[in-house]
Amino acid sequence: MNLRLGITGKLLVWFLVIIAIFYGTILVLYINVQQVVRLSGTIVAKNYAIASGTKKMMEALLSTEENKQKYLLLKKADYLVFFNEAQRAFEENLAQVTRLTTMGHEISDVWREINDAYATYPDAAQVSDYLAGEVKNPAAVDTFWVPESIINEWITKISVERLKNEEEIEYATRELNRKGRLSAKNGLVGLAVSSLVGLLGIFYLAYSMIRPLRELMDGIREISSDRLSSPLKVRSQDEFGELAHAFNEMSNRLRKEERMRSDFISMLSHEIRTPLTSIRESVNMIREEVMGPINNRQEKFLKIAGSEISRISDLLSHLMQASRLEPGLLNMQLEPIDPHTFVAECTNSIKLAAEAKTIDMRVQIPPQLPPIVGDRKQLQQAMLNYLSNAIKFSEPDTCITIGVRQHQSKNRLSFFVKDNGPGILEADQAFLFNKYFRGQRERERLEGVGLGLSIVKNIVESHHGTVWVNSQVGKGSTFGFTLPSAPE
């Protein structure tokens, strides 16, 4: 099953990908922040409470032992009061630590052991009741004291737990630092990935849109320049793929219609040529008085008829030649061609027509040029079409220039014909090499069907060359074609 996505679908998919990456990054950051908050809450609620409580408990135990010794030595009730206050401080801090279990925190079993052991001795409330009573039994005081060995044991255990708690705080602080750095890293990575995916998406979508548009524009240019475009490659199933399909169908239909038109013109020209030849021979026989003598008036009209028959015959020849000389259909006999010899042969062939209008022909060719490879007769026909047009549009007593230039890369040669004619309108220059095209001024002044330059284009493109023109109204025109030179 082929998944077909249009341009809107592609944009939506890429948008969803970016959104997924963005919210994925937010989710990871949220989880890391939750871990940081949980860890920091544990430090504040548990570790700081244990750190504060252990310090106060050790101070309280030392104070109880100190006041106990003073009371036993001096027998002053004040020391018993101080003993009771230190005892109460110890109980409060011990209760604060043991209450951590009710808050969901895990604490060492040492605190439960200390709490259970302390419960076997009179607590601060009992000592306070004794101090508040009016009748005091001195013998009861001896039951208040916790043995010094037990106090030392408790202080040792509390000190050990205090060290463990400090280690937990240090580990938790490091973990907080690591989580913080990890959160920042994940945020930057997520931002970078989102930006990269967005940028790649922009480039991909732009490329997927620009490439078919560029291919389509090239195909349209080929059709507009009277060339049949090759089929476009359909690389996608979106709107651009449908556009390429439509263009290929149009191009294929134009190709078929062009072939039908060429076949029709060729067939029609061939069918007309046979009776036309019979008519021309009949007119010639009458003019030569084979059928009997003719008068001057008959001679005049027969001459006009012969001229018109020749014009129609030339027109049919051009039509047949245009249908035959299309790129890819030429039967070429390739051979090395020397540019000097080639230009000399062309100028000699057109010399009489130039002399008839007293037009001077000048040749500009560098002394050493590499040869070209091509069909001599066809290339001569292309050059003679240029020369014929230059003579046709040039005024008498002017000159035309035939030349060859070598490109800087030295692997291409440009043949050109420059005249001093009226020039060509800029709007017409883009269509000069199209079939049957003739400019407005040429249609008004001269006869023709507009096939000469089209024939030149077909011949040159069959030799892997290009045709070109430079012209300004009132300053003449330069027509040329560029061909690859023969490899050394």
PDB file of C-alpha atoms in Angstrom, residues 25 28-29 32 181-191:
ATOM      1  CA  THR A  25      12.462  17.395  25.288  1.00  0.00           C
ATOM      2  CA  VAL A  28      12.643  14.744  29.730  1.00  0.00           C
ATOM      3  CA  LEU A  29      13.289  18.119  31.343  1.00  0.00           C
ATOM      4  CA  ASN A  32      14.786  15.561  35.508  1.00  0.00           C
ATOM      5  CA  ARG A 181      23.896  19.552  34.237  1.00  0.00           C
ATOM      6  CA  LEU A 182      22.020  16.668  32.599  1.00  0.00           C
ATOM      7  CA  SER A 183      18.855  18.761  32.402  1.00  0.00           C
ATOM      8  CA  ALA A 184      20.736  21.634  30.798  1.00  0.00           C
ATOM      9  CA  LYS A 185      22.412  19.237  28.375  1.00  0.00           C
ATOM     10  CA  ASN A 186      19.129  17.558  27.462  1.00  0.00           C
ATOM     11  CA  GLY A 187      17.526  20.942  26.926  1.00  0.00           C
ATOM     12  CA  LEU A 188      20.321  22.085  24.626  1.00  0.00           C
ATOM     13  CA  VAL A 189      20.315  18.773  22.758  1.00  0.00           C
ATOM     14  CA  GLY A 190      16.544  18.901  22.332  1.00  0.00           C
ATOM     15  CA  LEU A 191      16.736  22.491  21.113  1.00  0.00           C
TER      16      LEU A 191
END
